[in-house]
Every structure is written in C-alpha cells, then in structure tokens.
Tab-separated table of N, CA and C in Angstrom:
chain	number	residue	atom	x	y	z
K	1	MET	N	0.827	-0.953	-0.141
K	1	MET	CA	-0.078	-0.019	-0.055
K	1	MET	C	1.035	1.296	-0.017
K	2	LEU	N	0.982	1.990	-1.206
K	2	LEU	CA	2.167	2.973	-1.348
K	2	LEU	C	3.280	2.709	-0.592
K	3	GLY	N	3.750	1.652	-0.659
K	3	GLY	CA	5.356	1.319	0.044
K	3	GLY	C	5.019	0.895	1.066
K	4	ALA	N	4.021	0.861	1.952
K	4	ALA	CA	3.646	0.503	3.233
K	4	ALA	C	3.548	-0.956	3.358
K	5	ASP	N	4.140	-1.584	4.628
K	5	ASP	CA	3.859	-2.969	4.679
K	5	ASP	C	3.723	-3.545	6.188
K	6	HIS	N	3.622	-4.395	6.428
K	6	HIS	CA	2.912	-4.954	8.024
K	6	HIS	C	4.206	-4.705	9.188
K	7	THR	N	5.481	-4.461	8.450
K	7	THR	CA	6.758	-4.103	9.294
K	7	THR	C	6.635	-2.746	9.785
K	8	TRP	N	5.831	-1.403	8.932
K	8	TRP	CA	5.837	-0.450	9.589
K	8	TRP	C	5.274	0.027	11.115
K	9	SER	N	5.699	0.651	11.830
K	9	SER	CA	5.213	1.255	13.094
K	9	SER	C	3.900	1.880	12.554
K	10	PRO	N	2.704	1.877	13.894
K	10	PRO	CA	1.624	2.742	13.566
K	10	PRO	C	2.095	4.519	13.110
K	11	GLU	N	3.139	4.649	14.032
K	11	GLU	CA	3.286	6.162	13.458
K	11	GLU	C	3.774	6.321	12.216
K	12	ARG	N	4.555	5.212	11.537
K	12	ARG	CA	5.076	5.353	10.162
K	12	ARG	C	4.157	5.094	9.223
K	13	VAL	N	3.033	4.630	9.602
K	13	VAL	CA	1.797	4.298	8.527
K	13	VAL	C	1.206	5.723	8.587
K	14	ALA	N	0.918	6.218	10.083
K	14	ALA	CA	0.264	7.585	10.036
K	14	ALA	C	1.237	8.602	9.171
K	15	SER	N	2.404	8.527	9.218
K	15	SER	CA	2.929	9.636	8.743
K	15	SER	C	3.227	9.626	7.096
K	16	LEU	N	2.663	8.287	6.476
K	16	LEU	CA	2.368	8.144	4.903
K	16	LEU	C	0.674	8.453	4.794
K	17	LEU	N	-0.135	7.588	5.501
K	17	LEU	CA	-1.577	7.828	4.989
K	17	LEU	C	-2.126	9.158	5.784
K	18	GLY	N	-1.441	9.679	6.930
K	18	GLY	CA	-2.282	10.823	7.508
K	18	GLY	C	-3.010	10.384	8.808
K	19	ASP	N	-3.480	11.086	9.665
K	19	ASP	CA	-3.948	10.796	10.929
K	19	ASP	C	-5.423	10.724	11.006
K	20	ASP	N	-6.140	10.678	9.585
K	20	ASP	CA	-7.485	10.388	9.472
K	20	ASP	C	-8.015	8.623	9.396
K	21	TYR	N	-7.966	8.352	10.854
K	21	TYR	CA	-7.950	7.105	10.900
K	21	TYR	C	-8.709	6.658	12.058
K	22	GLY	N	-9.302	5.299	12.077
K	22	GLY	CA	-9.973	5.068	13.401
K	22	GLY	C	-9.175	3.998	13.918
K	23	ASP	N	-8.874	3.781	15.278
K	23	ASP	CA	-8.140	2.628	16.001
K	23	ASP	C	-9.312	1.813	16.631
K	24	ASN	N	-8.732	0.443	16.838
K	24	ASN	CA	-9.484	-0.278	17.568
K	24	ASN	C	-8.509	-1.001	18.078
K	25	PRO	N	-8.037	-0.412	19.545
K	25	PRO	CA	-7.073	-0.723	20.336
K	25	PRO	C	-7.668	-1.858	21.557
K	26	SER	N	-6.397	-2.489	21.939
K	26	SER	CA	-6.693	-3.380	23.242
K	26	SER	C	-5.492	-3.358	23.619
K	27	LYS	N	-5.094	-3.999	25.066
K	27	LYS	CA	-3.893	-3.921	25.735
K	27	LYS	C	-2.895	-4.951	24.738
K	28	HIS	N	-3.246	-5.967	23.620
K	28	HIS	CA	-2.060	-6.547	23.071
K	28	HIS	C	-2.337	-6.399	21.641
K	29	THR	N	-3.213	-5.625	21.356
K	29	THR	CA	-3.382	-5.650	19.688
K	29	THR	C	-3.711	-4.127	19.149
K	30	LEU	N	-3.705	-3.732	18.286
K	30	LEU	CA	-4.087	-2.579	17.577
K	30	LEU	C	-4.464	-2.820	16.092
K	31	GLY	N	-5.870	-2.132	15.801
K	31	GLY	CA	-5.999	-2.324	14.406
K	31	GLY	C	-6.365	-0.782	14.317
K	32	ARG	N	-5.952	-0.583	12.859
K	32	ARG	CA	-6.118	0.923	12.668
K	32	ARG	C	-6.235	0.683	10.886
K	33	ASP	N	-7.673	1.658	11.007
K	33	ASP	CA	-8.334	1.979	9.883
K	33	ASP	C	-8.129	3.109	9.240
K	34	HIS	N	-7.540	2.960	7.752
K	34	HIS	CA	-7.503	4.153	6.646
K	34	HIS	C	-8.389	4.045	5.953
K	35	GLY	N	-9.324	3.478	5.974
K	35	GLY	CA	-10.580	3.654	4.812
K	35	GLY	C	-10.267	2.277	3.973
K	36	LEU	N	-9.839	2.328	2.813
K	36	LEU	CA	-9.581	1.027	2.153
K	36	LEU	C	-8.457	-0.108	2.939
K	37	ALA	N	-7.597	0.669	3.263
K	37	ALA	CA	-6.501	-0.198	4.001
K	37	ALA	C	-6.591	-0.320	5.385
K	38	GLU	N	-6.193	-1.706	6.187
K	38	GLU	CA	-6.421	-1.630	7.636
K	38	GLU	C	-5.042	-2.050	7.938
K	39	PHE	N	-4.263	-1.695	9.304
K	39	PHE	CA	-3.055	-2.289	9.304
K	39	PHE	C	-3.478	-2.807	10.996
K	40	PHE	N	-2.600	-3.725	11.333
K	40	PHE	CA	-2.348	-4.392	12.674
K	40	PHE	C	-1.231	-4.823	13.107
K	41	TRP	N	-1.249	-4.748	14.376
K	41	TRP	CA	-0.380	-4.811	15.311
K	41	TRP	C	-0.437	-5.459	16.573
K	42	GLN	N	0.557	-6.341	16.980
K	42	GLN	CA	0.390	-6.807	18.536
K	42	GLN	C	1.789	-6.304	19.451
K	43	ARG	N	1.566	-6.723	20.793
K	43	ARG	CA	2.622	-6.268	21.609
K	43	ARG	C	2.166	-7.273	22.758
K	44	PRO	N	3.475	-7.523	23.504
K	44	PRO	CA	3.179	-8.192	24.696
K	44	PRO	C	2.307	-7.560	25.897
K	45	GLY	N	2.502	-6.254	25.931
K	45	GLY	CA	1.663	-5.521	26.855
K	45	GLY	C	1.869	-4.097	26.663
K	46	PRO	N	1.347	-3.154	27.770
K	46	PRO	CA	1.494	-1.771	27.563
K	46	PRO	C	3.172	-1.349	27.629
K	47	GLY	N	3.682	-0.515	27.168
K	47	GLY	CA	4.951	-0.145	27.187
K	47	GLY	C	6.138	-0.797	26.404
K	48	HIS	N	5.592	-1.985	25.608
K	48	HIS	CA	6.146	-2.480	24.813
K	48	HIS	C	5.599	-1.838	23.538
K	49	PRO	N	6.824	-2.014	22.384
K	49	PRO	CA	6.693	-1.635	20.886
K	49	PRO	C	5.647	-2.405	20.343
K	50	TRP	N	4.562	-1.599	19.320
K	50	TRP	CA	3.853	-2.334	18.657
K	50	TRP	C	4.626	-2.999	17.056
K	51	VAL	N	4.265	-4.400	16.844
K	51	VAL	CA	4.936	-5.276	16.037
K	51	VAL	C	3.795	-5.269	15.094
K	52	GLY	N	3.991	-5.185	13.749
K	52	GLY	CA	2.861	-5.541	12.823
K	52	GLY	C	2.703	-6.771	12.584
K	53	THR	N	1.851	-7.073	12.279
K	53	THR	CA	0.975	-8.685	11.661
K	53	THR	C	0.676	-8.548	10.317
K	54	HIS	N	0.063	-7.587	9.787
K	54	HIS	CA	-0.502	-7.666	8.651
K	54	HIS	C	-1.109	-6.348	8.438
K	55	PHE	N	-1.325	-6.218	7.303
K	55	PHE	CA	-2.199	-5.186	6.793
K	55	PHE	C	-3.415	-5.924	5.593
K	56	SER	N	-4.647	-4.984	5.441
K	56	SER	CA	-5.346	-5.757	4.519
K	56	SER	C	-6.218	-4.244	3.619
K	57	VAL	N	-6.465	-4.785	2.467
K	57	VAL	CA	-7.368	-3.860	1.656
K	57	VAL	C	-8.831	-4.274	1.545
K	58	GLN	N	-9.687	-3.551	2.178
K	58	GLN	CA	-11.407	-4.009	2.144
K	58	GLN	C	-11.767	-3.245	1.191
K	59	ALA	N	-11.729	-4.198	0.016
K	59	ALA	CA	-12.348	-4.141	-1.134
K	59	ALA	C	-13.873	-3.856	-1.111
K	60	HIS	N	-14.389	-4.730	-0.576
K	60	HIS	CA	-15.878	-4.371	-0.232
K	60	HIS	C	-16.253	-3.277	0.126
K	61	ARG	N	-15.580	-2.317	0.751
K	61	ARG	CA	-16.322	-0.926	0.856
K	61	ARG	C	-16.384	-0.060	-0.443
K	62	LEU	N	-15.797	-0.568	-1.212
K	62	LEU	CA	-15.969	0.421	-2.793
K	62	LEU	C	-17.373	-0.023	-3.137
K	63	ARG	N	-18.088	-1.005	-2.982
K	63	ARG	CA	-19.756	-0.799	-3.041
K	63	ARG	C	-20.357	0.460	-2.692
K	64	TYR	N	-19.922	1.018	-1.644
K	64	TYR	CA	-20.513	2.185	-1.248
K	64	TYR	C	-20.325	3.325	-2.065
K	65	ARG	N	-19.592	3.242	-3.001
K	65	ARG	CA	-19.155	4.519	-3.862
K	65	ARG	C	-18.672	5.888	-3.225
K	66	ASP	N	-18.009	5.935	-2.042
K	66	ASP	CA	-17.915	7.001	-1.575
K	66	ASP	C	-16.697	7.570	-1.706
K	67	PRO	N	-16.239	8.315	-2.342
K	67	PRO	CA	-14.639	8.734	-2.598
K	67	PRO	C	-13.907	8.911	-1.148
K	68	GLU	N	-14.535	9.646	-0.125
K	68	GLU	CA	-13.984	9.932	1.014
K	68	GLU	C	-13.600	8.955	1.752
K	69	MET	N	-14.065	7.365	1.576
K	69	MET	CA	-13.774	6.213	2.287
K	69	MET	C	-12.353	6.076	1.708
K	70	ILE	N	-11.995	6.118	0.735
K	70	ILE	CA	-10.409	5.887	0.263
K	70	ILE	C	-9.490	7.205	0.567
K	71	ASN	N	-8.509	6.934	1.097
K	71	ASN	CA	-7.665	7.704	1.652
K	71	ASN	C	-7.184	8.540	0.540
K	72	ARG	N	-7.000	9.768	0.684
K	72	ARG	CA	-6.499	11.058	-0.183
K	72	ARG	C	-5.379	10.276	-1.284
K	73	LEU	N	-4.121	9.960	-0.286
K	73	LEU	CA	-3.135	9.717	-1.167
K	73	LEU	C	-3.271	8.553	-1.995
K	74	VAL	N	-4.172	7.652	-1.479
K	74	VAL	CA	-4.354	6.304	-2.544
K	74	VAL	C	-5.381	6.967	-3.536
K	75	ARG	N	-5.816	7.883	-3.571
K	75	ARG	CA	-6.801	8.237	-4.553
K	75	ARG	C	-6.196	9.226	-5.723
K	76	ASP	N	-5.189	10.164	-4.916
K	76	ASP	CA	-4.271	10.798	-5.971
K	76	ASP	C	-3.246	9.541	-6.738
K	77	ARG	N	-2.951	8.588	-6.092
K	77	ARG	CA	-1.881	7.862	-6.614
K	77	ARG	C	-2.542	7.023	-7.815
K	78	TYR	N	-3.753	6.215	-7.321
K	78	TYR	CA	-4.395	5.338	-8.189
K	78	TYR	C	-5.633	5.970	-9.025
K	79	GLY	N	-6.087	7.227	-8.814
K	79	GLY	CA	-7.154	7.545	-9.526
K	79	GLY	C	-8.557	7.201	-8.796
K	80	PRO	N	-9.827	7.650	-9.217
K	80	PRO	CA	-10.548	7.236	-8.572
K	80	PRO	C	-11.323	5.793	-8.994
K	81	PHE	N	-12.030	5.415	-7.915
K	81	PHE	CA	-12.570	3.925	-7.570
K	81	PHE	C	-13.974	3.986	-7.882
K	82	ASP	N	-14.262	3.523	-8.913
K	82	ASP	CA	-15.675	3.669	-9.383
K	82	ASP	C	-16.755	2.883	-8.534
K	83	GLY	N	-16.139	1.752	-8.112
K	83	GLY	CA	-17.064	1.032	-7.532
K	83	GLY	C	-16.413	-0.382	-7.317
K	84	PRO	N	-17.304	-1.710	-7.209
K	84	PRO	CA	-16.761	-2.994	-6.698
K	84	PRO	C	-15.584	-3.473	-7.880
K	85	VAL	N	-15.108	-4.139	-7.412
K	85	VAL	CA	-13.662	-4.411	-8.479
K	85	VAL	C	-14.091	-6.057	-8.618
K	86	PRO	N	-14.399	-6.440	-10.293
K	86	PRO	CA	-14.614	-7.969	-10.350
K	86	PRO	C	-13.383	-8.787	-10.138
K	87	PHE	N	-13.533	-10.098	-9.714
K	87	PHE	CA	-12.301	-10.726	-9.197
K	87	PHE	C	-11.742	-11.492	-10.593
K	88	ALA	N	-12.713	-11.315	-11.609
K	88	ALA	CA	-12.197	-11.981	-12.710
K	88	ALA	C	-11.201	-10.980	-13.457
K	89	GLU	N	-11.104	-9.791	-13.296
K	89	GLU	CA	-10.191	-8.548	-13.737
K	89	GLU	C	-8.841	-8.947	-13.031
K	90	VAL	N	-9.109	-9.094	-11.876
K	90	VAL	CA	-7.838	-9.255	-10.967
K	90	VAL	C	-6.837	-10.480	-11.256
K	91	SER	N	-8.007	-11.660	-11.334
K	91	SER	CA	-7.246	-12.945	-11.659
K	91	SER	C	-6.773	-12.735	-13.121
K	92	ALA	N	-7.169	-12.054	-13.927
K	92	ALA	CA	-6.772	-12.186	-15.494
K	92	ALA	C	-5.409	-11.530	-15.367
K	93	LEU	N	-5.192	-10.269	-14.723
K	93	LEU	CA	-3.933	-9.398	-14.727
K	93	LEU	C	-3.088	-10.447	-14.089
K	94	LEU	N	-3.299	-11.046	-12.694
K	94	LEU	CA	-2.213	-11.661	-12.078
K	94	LEU	C	-1.859	-12.822	-13.227
K	95	ALA	N	-2.711	-13.434	-13.975
K	95	ALA	CA	-2.393	-14.631	-14.459
K	95	ALA	C	-1.486	-14.172	-15.865
K	96	ALA	N	-1.815	-13.043	-15.847
K	96	ALA	CA	-0.981	-12.512	-17.431
K	96	ALA	C	0.335	-12.074	-16.868
K	97	ARG	N	0.577	-11.874	-15.709
K	97	ARG	CA	2.020	-11.576	-15.298
K	97	ARG	C	2.613	-12.999	-14.563
K	98	GLY	N	2.021	-14.017	-14.636
K	98	GLY	CA	2.570	-15.372	-14.051
K	98	GLY	C	2.162	-15.492	-12.647
K	99	VAL	N	1.350	-15.165	-11.839
K	99	VAL	CA	1.079	-14.758	-10.844
K	99	VAL	C	-0.069	-15.908	-10.459
K	100	ARG	N	0.524	-16.986	-9.829
K	100	ARG	CA	-0.580	-17.927	-9.320
K	100	ARG	C	-1.319	-17.959	-8.108
K	101	LEU	N	-2.905	-18.231	-8.002
K	101	LEU	CA	-3.425	-17.988	-7.146
K	101	LEU	C	-3.981	-19.411	-6.721
K	102	ASP	N	-4.183	-19.974	-5.700
K	102	ASP	CA	-4.670	-21.454	-5.356
K	102	ASP	C	-6.081	-21.285	-4.353
K	103	GLU	N	-6.970	-21.915	-4.650
K	103	GLU	CA	-8.301	-21.250	-3.972
K	103	GLU	C	-7.980	-22.450	-2.776
K	104	VAL	N	-8.196	-22.127	-1.577
K	104	VAL	CA	-8.254	-22.463	-0.109
K	104	VAL	C	-9.430	-22.705	0.286
K	105	PRO	N	-9.971	-23.725	1.030
K	105	PRO	CA	-11.165	-23.778	1.938
K	105	PRO	C	-11.450	-22.407	2.836
K	106	TYR	N	-12.541	-22.293	3.077
K	106	TYR	CA	-13.048	-21.028	3.538
K	106	TYR	C	-14.282	-21.702	4.582
K	107	PRO	N	-13.819	-22.301	5.536
K	107	PRO	CA	-14.955	-23.026	6.362
K	107	PRO	C	-15.735	-22.236	7.074
K	108	PRO	N	-15.610	-20.930	7.439
K	108	PRO	CA	-16.837	-20.321	8.371
K	108	PRO	C	-17.799	-19.849	7.092
K	109	ASP	N	-17.768	-19.714	5.726
K	109	ASP	CA	-19.174	-19.556	5.218
K	109	ASP	C	-18.392	-19.773	3.787
K	110	PRO	N	-18.793	-21.143	3.518
K	110	PRO	CA	-17.961	-21.598	1.930
K	110	PRO	C	-18.946	-21.361	1.101
K	111	ASP	N	-20.452	-21.049	1.561
K	111	ASP	CA	-21.427	-20.853	0.173
K	111	ASP	C	-21.475	-19.197	-0.355
K	112	GLU	N	-20.643	-18.181	1.010
K	112	GLU	CA	-20.889	-17.114	0.409
K	112	GLU	C	-19.439	-16.543	0.208
K	113	MET	N	-18.000	-17.268	0.462
K	113	MET	CA	-17.023	-16.246	0.407
K	113	MET	C	-16.028	-17.696	-0.293
K	114	ARG	N	-15.261	-17.451	-1.129
K	114	ARG	CA	-14.034	-17.985	-1.821
K	114	ARG	C	-12.862	-17.221	-1.031
K	115	THR	N	-11.655	-18.171	-1.104
K	115	THR	CA	-10.684	-17.428	-0.608
K	115	THR	C	-9.332	-18.254	-1.571
K	116	TYR	N	-8.400	-17.324	-1.907
K	116	TYR	CA	-7.418	-17.721	-2.930
K	116	TYR	C	-6.237	-17.362	-1.894
K	117	ARG	N	-4.844	-18.335	-2.358
K	117	ARG	CA	-3.751	-17.718	-1.613
K	117	ARG	C	-2.565	-17.569	-2.700
K	118	GLN	N	-1.949	-16.649	-2.692
K	118	GLN	CA	-0.685	-16.404	-3.596
K	118	GLN	C	0.166	-17.354	-2.822
K	119	PRO	N	0.662	-18.509	-3.297
K	119	PRO	CA	1.940	-19.313	-2.487
K	119	PRO	C	2.987	-18.826	-2.181
K	120	ASP	N	3.638	-17.853	-3.152
K	120	ASP	CA	4.881	-17.128	-2.874
K	120	ASP	C	4.965	-16.198	-1.747
K	121	ALA	N	3.864	-15.360	-2.035
K	121	ALA	CA	3.921	-14.202	-0.976
K	121	ALA	C	2.963	-14.754	0.411
K	122	GLY	N	2.195	-15.560	0.137
K	122	GLY	CA	1.232	-15.710	1.401
K	122	GLY	C	-0.150	-14.863	1.305
K	123	ILE	N	-0.202	-13.740	0.276
K	123	ILE	CA	-1.001	-13.086	0.127
K	123	ILE	C	-2.749	-13.960	0.127
K	124	LEU	N	-3.828	-13.568	0.691
K	124	LEU	CA	-5.186	-13.942	0.794
K	124	LEU	C	-5.779	-13.227	-0.079
K	125	VAL	N	-6.951	-13.501	-0.688
K	125	VAL	CA	-7.882	-12.738	-1.832
K	125	VAL	C	-9.108	-13.154	-1.185
K	126	SER	N	-9.875	-12.824	-0.886
K	126	SER	CA	-11.232	-13.096	-0.594
K	126	SER	C	-12.170	-12.613	-1.630
K	127	VAL	N	-13.303	-13.497	-2.120
K	127	VAL	CA	-14.126	-13.122	-3.107
K	127	VAL	C	-15.347	-13.453	-2.975
K	128	VAL	N	-16.477	-12.454	-3.185
K	128	VAL	CA	-17.625	-12.776	-2.928
K	128	VAL	C	-18.031	-14.312	-3.713
K	129	ALA	N	-18.774	-15.066	-3.067
K	129	ALA	CA	-19.315	-16.071	-4.121
K	129	ALA	C	-21.003	-16.013	-3.843
K	130	GLY	N	-21.385	-15.807	-2.681
K	130	GLY	CA	-23.116	-15.838	-2.619
K	130	GLY	C	-23.615	-14.354	-2.822
K	131	SER	N	-24.563	-13.880	-2.115
K	131	SER	CA	-24.943	-12.419	-2.156
K	131	SER	C	-25.005	-11.897	-0.820
K	132	TYR	N	-24.599	-12.365	0.456
K	132	TYR	CA	-24.553	-11.627	1.746
K	132	TYR	C	-23.478	-10.762	1.681
K	133	TYR	N	-22.310	-10.952	1.096
K	133	TYR	CA	-21.358	-10.093	1.505
K	133	TYR	C	-21.268	-9.295	0.245
K	134	GLY	N	-22.115	-9.048	-0.535
K	134	GLY	CA	-22.197	-8.390	-1.916
K	134	GLY	C	-22.674	-8.916	-3.287
K	135	GLN	N	-21.905	-8.553	-4.155
K	135	GLN	CA	-22.164	-9.089	-5.182
K	135	GLN	C	-21.314	-10.477	-5.825
K	136	ALA	N	-21.909	-11.258	-6.171
K	136	ALA	CA	-21.058	-12.620	-6.421
K	136	ALA	C	-19.796	-12.592	-7.444
K	137	GLY	N	-18.670	-12.392	-7.337
K	137	GLY	CA	-17.555	-12.531	-8.178
K	137	GLY	C	-16.830	-11.103	-7.877
K	138	ASP	N	-17.557	-10.187	-6.989
K	138	ASP	CA	-16.548	-9.252	-6.654
K	138	ASP	C	-15.374	-9.319	-5.449
K	139	LEU	N	-14.574	-8.874	-5.517
K	139	LEU	CA	-13.381	-8.744	-5.118
K	139	LEU	C	-13.695	-8.299	-3.565
K	140	TYR	N	-13.534	-9.148	-2.391
K	140	TYR	CA	-14.093	-8.642	-0.918
K	140	TYR	C	-12.934	-7.978	-0.183
K	141	SER	N	-11.445	-8.805	-0.186
K	141	SER	CA	-10.552	-8.344	0.653
K	141	SER	C	-9.135	-8.822	-0.246
K	142	VAL	N	-8.059	-8.250	0.339
K	142	VAL	CA	-6.765	-8.706	0.114
K	142	VAL	C	-6.088	-8.410	1.500
K	143	SER	N	-5.312	-9.380	1.902
K	143	SER	CA	-4.654	-9.624	3.144
K	143	SER	C	-3.256	-9.739	2.865
K	144	SER	N	-2.316	-9.389	3.548
K	144	SER	CA	-1.243	-9.737	3.553
K	144	SER	C	-0.852	-10.613	4.504
K	145	SER	N	0.349	-11.422	4.248
K	145	SER	CA	1.080	-12.339	5.226
K	145	SER	C	1.672	-11.713	6.369
K	146	SER	N	2.508	-12.456	7.292
K	146	SER	CA	3.527	-11.807	8.337
K	146	SER	C	4.813	-12.089	7.655
K	147	LYS	N	5.102	-12.201	6.344
K	147	LYS	CA	6.437	-12.376	5.450
K	147	LYS	C	6.473	-10.918	5.074
K	148	PRO	N	7.648	-10.502	5.110
K	148	PRO	CA	7.951	-9.222	4.761
K	148	PRO	C	8.077	-9.052	3.387
C-alpha cells in the first residue's frame, strides 16, 4: 500500500497515510482503519513497542461508492475507484503476469465466500461467492501475510 507493509510502526503508517483513521485498540493488539487499508499490530503488553502482523485492503467498501472512504493519497496515486472490483479482472491481470492463486477452503461460510492464496507471498484474496457479502464475483479483501 503505497510502499507501506506490515513491518511499519503505527506512527510510520500514519506519517504516510495521515491522521484520519479509526483505531481499534486493546492491551495487546491494535487495528487501524485508514479507509480501504487496515493495518494490524500486536505487543506483549503496555510499554512494549507495537510489532506489525499484517495489513489488508477492504475492497468490499468500494460498493458504497464513497470517494471519501478512500485515503486521499491512495486516490491521488491510483485515481478514482468507481465501485466494486470484479475478481475476474484481478485474476486475469495476475495470470497475465504469471502470478498463481490457489483456492483454499473457507470453512466459516463456504457458500458465501471463496478464498485464494498466492503461495509465494502468502497473500490471501477473498471473493464474494453468494449474495450476503455483496455481489458474487466481486473482490472482497486482500490480506498480507506476516512475511516481509
């Protein structure tokens, strides 16, 4: 996400994406919502530094077609986001670049969601399969692994 990854501290992510975010803190975890992008950290307890665990892009939020939901820097870099992203487009672009995605089971709701994993990077791609989470075939989210 604009060069940021899961190894960045909360302060460093905010220095890039700005201070317009929502926090979901606890004693041991911190989730920070920057619109489409969310970053996550953990620590053994208060007084210890945050250690990044992963980040995700919540593509399902594009269905609201609210440009303000997308971080200004992301809009400036990538242009407008007109709505949901069809997984068929994403998978075709990845295939053209030789990037493999393997479908993996999604036990919590197999009729509503499909999940794919990029084996080299460990990235997870979630796709709407039913109608509960949006329109079937739309990209739902992309989540990084804890790999650098």
